[in-house]
Tab-separated table of C-alpha atoms in Angstrom:
chain	number	residue	atom	x	y	z
A	1	MET	CA	110.325	104.719	73.376
A	2	LYS	CA	112.746	107.208	74.888
A	3	PHE	CA	112.901	108.487	78.463
A	4	LYS	CA	115.190	109.545	81.311
A	5	VAL	CA	115.034	108.734	85.050
A	6	ASN	CA	117.046	108.960	88.236
A	7	ALA	CA	118.250	105.387	88.717
A	8	ILE	CA	117.780	105.200	92.501
A	9	GLU	CA	114.287	106.721	92.470
A	10	PHE	CA	113.289	104.614	89.493
A	11	TYR	CA	114.467	101.373	91.093
A	12	GLU	CA	112.701	102.174	94.364
A	13	GLY	CA	109.538	102.915	92.416
A	14	ILE	CA	109.423	99.702	90.370
A	15	ASN	CA	110.987	97.279	92.851
A	16	PRO	CA	107.681	96.182	94.468
A	17	ALA	CA	106.583	94.924	91.046
A	18	LEU	CA	109.922	93.206	90.402
A	19	SER	CA	109.681	91.428	93.760
A	20	VAL	CA	106.677	89.375	92.636
A	21	VAL	CA	108.505	87.916	89.609
A	22	PRO	CA	109.116	84.200	90.325
A	23	ALA	CA	112.716	82.975	90.530
A	24	ARG	CA	111.677	79.635	89.028
A	25	THR	CA	108.722	79.012	86.777
A	26	THR	CA	107.548	76.637	84.079
A	27	LEU	CA	106.349	79.699	82.116
A	28	PRO	CA	109.473	81.637	81.025
A	29	VAL	CA	107.429	84.720	80.115
A	30	LEU	CA	106.751	85.265	83.824
A	31	THR	CA	110.432	86.108	84.401
A	32	ASN	CA	109.684	89.428	82.679
A	33	PHE	CA	107.722	92.499	83.700
A	34	ILE	CA	105.845	95.130	81.715
A	35	LEU	CA	107.095	98.710	81.508
A	36	ASP	CA	104.533	101.229	80.254
A	37	VAL	CA	106.027	104.668	79.534
A	38	LYS	CA	103.639	107.584	79.009
A	39	LYS	CA	103.926	111.355	79.176
A	40	GLU	CA	101.786	111.448	82.330
A	41	GLY	CA	103.848	108.812	84.127
A	42	ILE	CA	105.630	105.470	84.038
A	43	SER	CA	104.122	102.245	85.350
A	44	ALA	CA	105.480	98.743	85.897
A	45	TYR	CA	103.422	95.571	86.163
A	46	ALA	CA	104.335	92.008	87.108
A	47	THR	CA	102.565	88.816	88.118
A	48	ASP	CA	103.255	85.228	89.104
A	49	LEU	CA	99.618	84.407	88.221
A	50	GLU	CA	98.693	84.361	91.906
A	51	VAL	CA	99.808	87.836	92.977
A	52	SER	CA	99.892	90.845	90.639
A	53	VAL	CA	101.516	94.221	91.355
A	54	MET	CA	101.268	97.500	89.466
A	55	VAL	CA	103.302	100.541	90.507
A	56	LYS	CA	103.591	104.089	89.234
A	57	THR	CA	106.713	106.247	89.106
A	58	HIS	CA	107.942	109.223	87.121
A	59	GLY	CA	110.570	110.354	84.627
A	60	GLU	CA	111.213	112.637	81.669
A	61	VAL	CA	109.403	111.011	78.762
A	62	GLU	CA	110.310	111.994	75.202
A	63	GLU	CA	108.678	109.080	73.363
A	64	GLU	CA	106.012	106.779	74.781
A	65	GLY	CA	106.013	102.989	74.540
A	66	LYS	CA	105.155	99.697	76.228
A	67	ILE	CA	107.449	96.657	76.393
A	68	GLY	CA	108.336	93.583	78.428
A	69	LEU	CA	111.775	93.319	80.031
A	70	PRO	CA	113.743	90.628	81.933
A	71	ALA	CA	113.079	91.474	85.582
A	72	LYS	CA	116.164	90.032	87.293
A	73	SER	CA	118.874	91.602	85.125
A	74	PHE	CA	116.996	94.901	84.794
A	75	GLY	CA	116.558	95.198	88.562
A	76	GLU	CA	120.174	94.279	89.290
A	77	ILE	CA	121.447	96.977	86.932
A	78	MET	CA	119.110	99.678	88.231
A	79	LYS	CA	119.941	99.172	91.905
A	80	ASN	CA	123.665	99.436	91.181
A	81	ILE	CA	123.633	102.703	89.206
A	82	ASP	CA	123.911	106.216	90.649
A	83	GLY	CA	122.664	109.273	88.848
A	84	ASP	CA	120.537	109.694	85.737
A	85	VAL	CA	119.871	106.976	83.182
A	86	GLU	CA	118.667	107.405	79.603
A	87	PHE	CA	116.648	104.695	77.893
A	88	GLU	CA	115.922	104.257	74.206
A	89	LEU	CA	114.149	101.435	72.396
A	90	LEU	CA	115.849	100.458	69.145
A	91	GLU	CA	114.273	97.520	67.317
A	92	SER	CA	114.251	94.542	69.714
A	93	HIS	CA	116.432	95.963	72.526
A	94	LEU	CA	116.103	98.647	75.175
A	95	TYR	CA	119.383	100.536	75.504
A	96	CYS	CA	120.316	101.995	78.866
A	97	ARG	CA	122.999	104.688	79.003
A	98	TYR	CA	124.429	105.871	82.292
A	99	PRO	CA	127.622	107.715	83.347
A	100	ARG	CA	130.574	105.769	81.935
A	101	GLY	CA	128.522	102.809	80.778
A	102	ARG	CA	125.850	101.259	78.598
A	103	VAL	CA	123.798	98.049	78.685
A	104	SER	CA	120.982	96.665	76.565
A	105	PHE	CA	118.067	94.388	77.353
A	106	PRO	CA	116.073	92.155	74.997
A	107	VAL	CA	112.399	93.047	74.986
A	108	ILE	CA	109.207	91.085	74.503
A	109	MET	CA	105.905	92.266	73.149
A	110	PRO	CA	103.457	93.181	75.926
A	111	GLU	CA	100.801	91.062	74.186
A	112	ASP	CA	102.873	87.968	75.064
A	113	TYR	CA	102.615	88.722	78.807
A	114	PRO	CA	99.571	87.833	80.959
A	115	GLU	CA	96.997	90.611	81.018
A	116	ALA	CA	97.052	92.898	84.045
A	117	ILE	CA	94.401	91.950	86.627
A	118	ILE	CA	94.079	95.098	88.697
A	119	PRO	CA	90.731	95.792	90.421
A	120	SER	CA	89.380	99.333	90.503
A	121	LYS	CA	88.950	101.168	93.802
A	122	GLU	CA	85.203	101.662	93.365
A	123	GLY	CA	83.094	99.632	95.763
A	124	GLY	CA	85.861	98.869	98.230
A	125	PHE	CA	86.410	100.186	101.743
A	126	GLU	CA	89.033	102.634	102.954
A	127	ILE	CA	91.264	102.016	105.935
A	128	GLU	CA	94.344	103.714	107.326
A	129	ARG	CA	97.386	101.934	105.960
A	130	VAL	CA	99.178	101.793	109.309
A	131	THR	CA	96.071	100.272	110.898
A	132	LEU	CA	95.795	97.441	108.382
A	133	ALA	CA	99.557	96.871	108.398
A	134	ALA	CA	99.459	96.536	112.198
A	135	MET	CA	96.509	94.131	112.019
A	136	VAL	CA	98.413	91.964	109.548
A	137	GLU	CA	101.553	92.020	111.707
A	138	LYS	CA	99.539	90.877	114.723
A	139	THR	CA	97.914	87.936	112.926
A	140	ALA	CA	99.649	86.659	109.774
A	141	PHE	CA	102.518	85.065	111.725
A	142	ALA	CA	100.046	82.432	112.969
A	143	THR	CA	99.131	81.073	109.521
A	144	ALA	CA	100.131	77.531	108.618
A	145	SER	CA	103.504	77.567	106.885
A	146	SER	CA	102.863	74.896	104.276
A	147	GLU	CA	100.081	74.239	101.784
A	148	ARG	CA	100.433	70.579	102.667
A	149	VAL	CA	98.395	71.130	105.821
A	150	ALA	CA	95.118	69.241	106.016
A	151	ARG	CA	93.090	72.411	105.463
A	152	ARG	CA	94.496	74.801	102.856
A	153	ALA	CA	92.317	77.558	104.312
A	154	MET	CA	94.725	77.817	107.226
A	155	VAL	CA	97.546	78.928	104.930
A	156	GLY	CA	95.725	82.266	104.585
A	157	VAL	CA	94.370	85.083	106.735
A	158	LEU	CA	90.616	85.323	107.181
A	159	PHE	CA	89.107	88.742	106.408
A	160	HIS	CA	85.732	88.819	108.162
A	161	ILE	CA	83.606	91.965	107.927
A	162	GLU	CA	80.370	92.373	109.863
A	163	ASP	CA	78.704	95.256	111.706
A	164	ASP	CA	81.205	97.793	110.294
A	165	THR	CA	84.047	95.831	111.867
A	166	LEU	CA	86.998	94.216	110.099
A	167	LYS	CA	88.253	91.061	111.814
A	168	LEU	CA	91.478	89.303	110.844
A	169	VAL	CA	92.017	85.724	111.950
A	170	ALA	CA	94.933	83.358	111.388
A	171	SER	CA	95.632	79.900	112.769
A	172	ASP	CA	97.872	76.905	112.174
A	173	GLY	CA	95.905	74.593	114.454
A	174	THR	CA	98.240	75.089	117.407
A	175	ARG	CA	97.696	78.824	117.834
A	176	LEU	CA	95.118	81.348	116.711
A	177	ALA	CA	95.432	85.119	116.322
A	178	PHE	CA	92.506	87.554	116.245
A	179	VAL	CA	92.354	91.318	115.852
A	180	SER	CA	89.449	93.630	114.962
A	181	ARG	CA	89.026	97.312	114.101
A	182	LYS	CA	86.065	99.500	113.143
A	183	ILE	CA	85.796	100.497	109.469
A	184	GLU	CA	83.373	102.460	107.302
A	185	GLY	CA	81.637	101.156	104.216
A	186	GLY	CA	82.700	97.514	104.202
A	187	GLU	CA	80.156	95.004	102.894
A	188	PRO	CA	79.744	91.810	104.980
A	189	ILE	CA	82.290	89.252	103.747
A	190	LYS	CA	84.247	86.201	104.819
A	191	VAL	CA	87.225	85.554	102.537
A	192	ILE	CA	90.653	83.987	102.916
A	193	VAL	CA	93.596	86.078	101.745
A	194	PRO	CA	97.053	84.644	100.937
A	195	PRO	CA	99.539	86.278	103.333
A	196	GLN	CA	102.100	87.145	100.637
A	197	VAL	CA	99.819	89.823	99.182
A	198	LEU	CA	99.492	91.434	102.607
A	199	ASN	CA	103.262	91.939	102.797
A	200	PHE	CA	102.957	94.724	100.225
A	201	ILE	CA	100.927	96.942	102.574
A	202	LYS	CA	104.047	98.017	104.467
A	203	LYS	CA	105.684	98.970	101.145
A	204	MET	CA	102.981	101.553	100.473
A	205	ASP	CA	103.421	105.107	101.729
A	206	ASP	CA	99.792	106.241	101.648
A	207	GLU	CA	97.852	107.485	104.655
A	208	LYS	CA	94.779	105.569	103.540
A	209	ILE	CA	94.408	102.604	101.198
A	210	THR	CA	91.428	100.931	99.547
A	211	VAL	CA	90.586	97.236	99.892
A	212	LYS	CA	88.232	95.642	97.385
A	213	ILE	CA	86.962	92.081	97.045
A	214	GLU	CA	85.525	90.987	93.702
A	215	GLU	CA	85.413	87.961	91.425
A	216	GLY	CA	87.527	85.767	93.647
A	217	ARG	CA	90.304	88.321	94.114
A	218	ILE	CA	91.422	90.925	96.641
A	219	GLY	CA	92.794	94.267	95.513
A	220	ILE	CA	94.689	96.645	97.802
A	221	SER	CA	95.313	100.075	96.302
A	222	GLY	CA	97.241	103.197	97.208
A	223	GLU	CA	98.079	106.169	95.044
A	224	ASN	CA	101.175	104.630	93.433
A	225	MET	CA	100.741	100.903	94.037
A	226	THR	CA	97.990	98.333	93.549
A	227	VAL	CA	98.401	94.691	94.497
A	228	SER	CA	95.944	91.959	93.658
A	229	ALA	CA	95.751	88.264	94.456
A	230	ARG	CA	93.496	85.273	94.114
A	231	LEU	CA	91.562	84.441	97.225
A	232	ILE	CA	91.898	80.983	98.747
A	233	GLU	CA	88.627	79.336	97.785
A	234	GLU	CA	88.048	77.308	100.936
A	235	GLU	CA	85.758	77.521	103.941
A	236	TYR	CA	87.537	78.801	107.036
A	237	PRO	CA	87.031	76.815	110.256
A	238	ASP	CA	84.511	78.260	112.716
A	239	TYR	CA	87.011	80.162	114.835
A	240	GLU	CA	84.331	81.729	117.043
A	241	ALA	CA	83.288	78.284	118.271
A	242	VAL	CA	86.720	77.523	119.740
A	243	ILE	CA	87.299	80.744	121.700
A	244	PRO	CA	87.381	79.601	125.353
A	245	TRP	CA	85.632	82.539	127.012
A	246	ASP	CA	84.686	80.182	129.865
A	247	ASN	CA	88.282	79.563	130.972
A	248	ASP	CA	88.107	80.003	134.747
A	249	LYS	CA	91.762	80.249	135.774
A	250	ILE	CA	93.252	83.706	135.223
A	251	LEU	CA	96.854	84.899	135.464
A	252	ARG	CA	97.331	88.678	135.337
A	253	ILE	CA	100.876	89.946	135.041
A	254	GLU	CA	103.042	92.768	133.687
A	255	LYS	CA	104.073	91.842	130.174
A	256	GLU	CA	107.756	92.772	130.330
A	257	LYS	CA	108.290	90.948	133.618
A	258	LEU	CA	106.836	87.766	132.150
A	259	VAL	CA	108.876	88.096	128.950
A	260	ASN	CA	112.098	88.414	130.942
A	261	VAL	CA	111.281	85.364	133.074
A	262	ILE	CA	110.504	83.276	129.994
A	263	LYS	CA	113.735	84.336	128.304
A	264	ARG	CA	115.785	83.301	131.340
A	265	VAL	CA	114.046	80.011	132.087
A	266	SER	CA	113.809	78.925	128.446
A	267	ILE	CA	117.598	78.677	128.244
A	268	PHE	CA	117.134	75.280	129.900
A	269	ALA	CA	114.207	74.074	127.761
A	270	THR	CA	114.716	71.038	125.550
A	271	PRO	CA	115.739	72.087	122.011
A	272	GLN	CA	113.138	69.794	120.426
A	273	ALA	CA	109.918	70.594	122.307
A	274	LYS	CA	110.991	74.022	123.631
A	275	GLY	CA	108.710	73.426	126.577
A	276	ILE	CA	108.514	75.496	129.751
A	277	GLU	CA	106.100	74.693	132.576
A	278	PHE	CA	103.824	77.110	134.398
A	279	SER	CA	102.893	75.910	137.866
A	280	LEU	CA	100.179	78.257	139.094
A	281	THR	CA	98.305	78.578	142.380
A	282	PRO	CA	96.914	81.658	144.132
A	283	GLU	CA	99.760	81.345	146.657
A	284	ARG	CA	102.684	80.757	144.286
A	285	MET	CA	103.329	81.151	140.559
A	286	VAL	CA	106.403	79.476	139.071
A	287	VAL	CA	107.906	79.044	135.606
A	288	LYS	CA	110.386	76.205	135.178
A	289	ALA	CA	112.301	74.173	132.602
A	290	GLN	CA	114.590	71.170	132.674
A	291	SER	CA	116.868	69.489	130.141
A	292	GLU	CA	120.322	67.953	129.801
A	293	MET	CA	121.735	71.492	130.035
A	294	GLY	CA	120.372	71.913	133.555
A	295	GLU	CA	117.241	73.271	135.111
A	296	ALA	CA	115.691	76.591	136.087
A	297	GLU	CA	112.825	77.671	138.286
A	298	GLU	CA	111.691	81.231	138.871
A	299	GLU	CA	108.737	82.751	140.686
A	300	ILE	CA	106.722	85.346	138.828
A	301	GLU	CA	105.038	88.414	140.260
A	302	GLY	CA	101.378	88.544	139.347
A	303	GLU	CA	97.866	87.635	140.365
A	304	PHE	CA	96.254	84.245	139.871
A	305	ASP	CA	92.582	83.444	140.394
A	306	GLY	CA	91.259	79.883	140.337
A	307	THR	CA	92.308	76.392	141.337
A	308	GLY	CA	95.918	75.394	140.777
A	309	ILE	CA	97.158	74.142	137.415
A	310	ASP	CA	100.380	72.876	135.843
A	311	VAL	CA	100.621	73.555	132.112
A	312	LEU	CA	103.403	73.286	129.524
A	313	PHE	CA	103.937	75.712	126.604
A	314	ASN	CA	106.270	76.043	123.643
A	315	TYR	CA	108.123	79.124	124.820
A	316	GLN	CA	108.887	80.405	121.306
A	317	MET	CA	105.223	80.414	120.339
A	318	LEU	CA	104.315	82.016	123.644
A	319	LEU	CA	106.847	84.828	123.166
A	320	GLU	CA	105.703	85.391	119.581
A	321	ILE	CA	102.229	86.043	120.931
A	322	ILE	CA	103.136	88.148	123.949
A	323	ARG	CA	105.408	90.453	121.927
A	324	ARG	CA	102.490	91.348	119.650
A	325	ILE	CA	100.424	92.606	122.567
A	326	GLU	CA	101.005	96.309	123.166
A	327	ASP	CA	99.346	96.516	126.579
A	328	ASP	CA	101.547	96.794	129.671
A	329	ARG	CA	99.588	94.078	131.453
A	330	ILE	CA	98.341	90.828	130.006
A	331	GLU	CA	96.009	88.110	131.173
A	332	ILE	CA	96.316	84.421	130.476
A	333	THR	CA	93.186	82.354	131.056
A	334	LEU	CA	93.249	78.581	131.323
A	335	LYS	CA	90.934	75.673	132.043
A	336	GLU	CA	92.733	72.317	131.756
A	337	PRO	CA	96.371	71.372	131.026
A	338	ALA	CA	95.397	70.258	127.503
A	339	SER	CA	92.758	72.915	126.735
A	340	PRO	CA	93.213	76.066	124.626
A	341	THR	CA	94.724	78.968	126.552
A	342	LEU	CA	93.455	82.503	125.907
A	343	ILE	CA	96.082	85.284	125.943
A	344	ARG	CA	95.294	88.995	125.616
A	345	GLY	CA	95.913	92.448	126.947
A	346	GLU	CA	94.046	92.821	130.198
A	347	GLY	CA	90.321	93.165	129.454
A	348	ARG	CA	90.779	93.370	125.669
A	349	GLU	CA	88.349	91.734	123.264
A	350	ASP	CA	89.598	93.348	120.011
A	351	GLN	CA	92.890	91.435	120.058
A	352	PHE	CA	93.537	88.022	121.542
A	353	TYR	CA	95.389	84.770	120.935
A	354	LEU	CA	94.806	81.088	121.583
A	355	LEU	CA	97.661	78.690	122.247
A	356	MET	CA	97.444	74.941	122.709
A	357	PRO	CA	99.611	73.627	125.569
A	358	LEU	CA	102.163	70.901	124.993
A	359	VAL	CA	101.051	67.465	126.139
A	360	GLY	CA	102.637	64.055	126.327
A	361	ILE	CA	106.279	65.164	126.445
């Protein structure tokens, strides 16, 4: 094996694969990655047995070869070199020569590394990368943060395809996020995707990407990167059954005005519960908070339809939701102080959020 690359371009090309290599593992071989050097291009592959990433890059290849290399030390060297680097495999080490320096890395045989599990693009559906990345950004934050939750399904993001529509749903039991977009060619499915694989979408630079579900895995492919992961084999809760379309109290308000009020009033919320109270009537709408630091009360400008209600929210969760709504005006619909609250851009049904109020504090 003998080849030459620009260090910066090479590192940027292989880094998505290096990022999946586990820092700690009971299988030492997983601290490596596979480098496959061919005349037509260079590829790197890595896996932690849950998520697998394959990337393609380029270089001047004199002699082809395929080896395993220690990911951490190789990545650290590459990101700290400027200019061209020459590599040559001699017996059991890969030698790296760069301006004014040289390092070597021990290699492993590629047969000792887990086999690449990379789905083909055939049979999947295409979607604009920016569209799917935005859908993930608007939902994945609401997943449960620990696999120790009662239902492991809630650690992942639900991909639900029906009627040529892709729906993404995420929930941790306190909040729920939903977004949908039209697609072409997607077969009806309901699968749960681990959120870490979705983080790679923003690292792709393609206009369109392909998503394929097969044999208990999801594959997301662009021209130079393919990422694959095991699906979470659980049944997702019936999210459609809990959407409170019958909430009969409606607050309509400009988003930025509400955000600014929440930011001011929340300064006086208790650090533990982070609760702020909405006291809403058609005549007067107030947001307030009280703690040992003092108290705040501020009227909000908006429209409220329905009988009066006092309801308490975790202001951090509320802001997380509101900031993901792009509409200038939002509507918040309520029913009872302890019932799910529906939050969305005014009149929107393709993106909405549920938030459980705080009770008993």
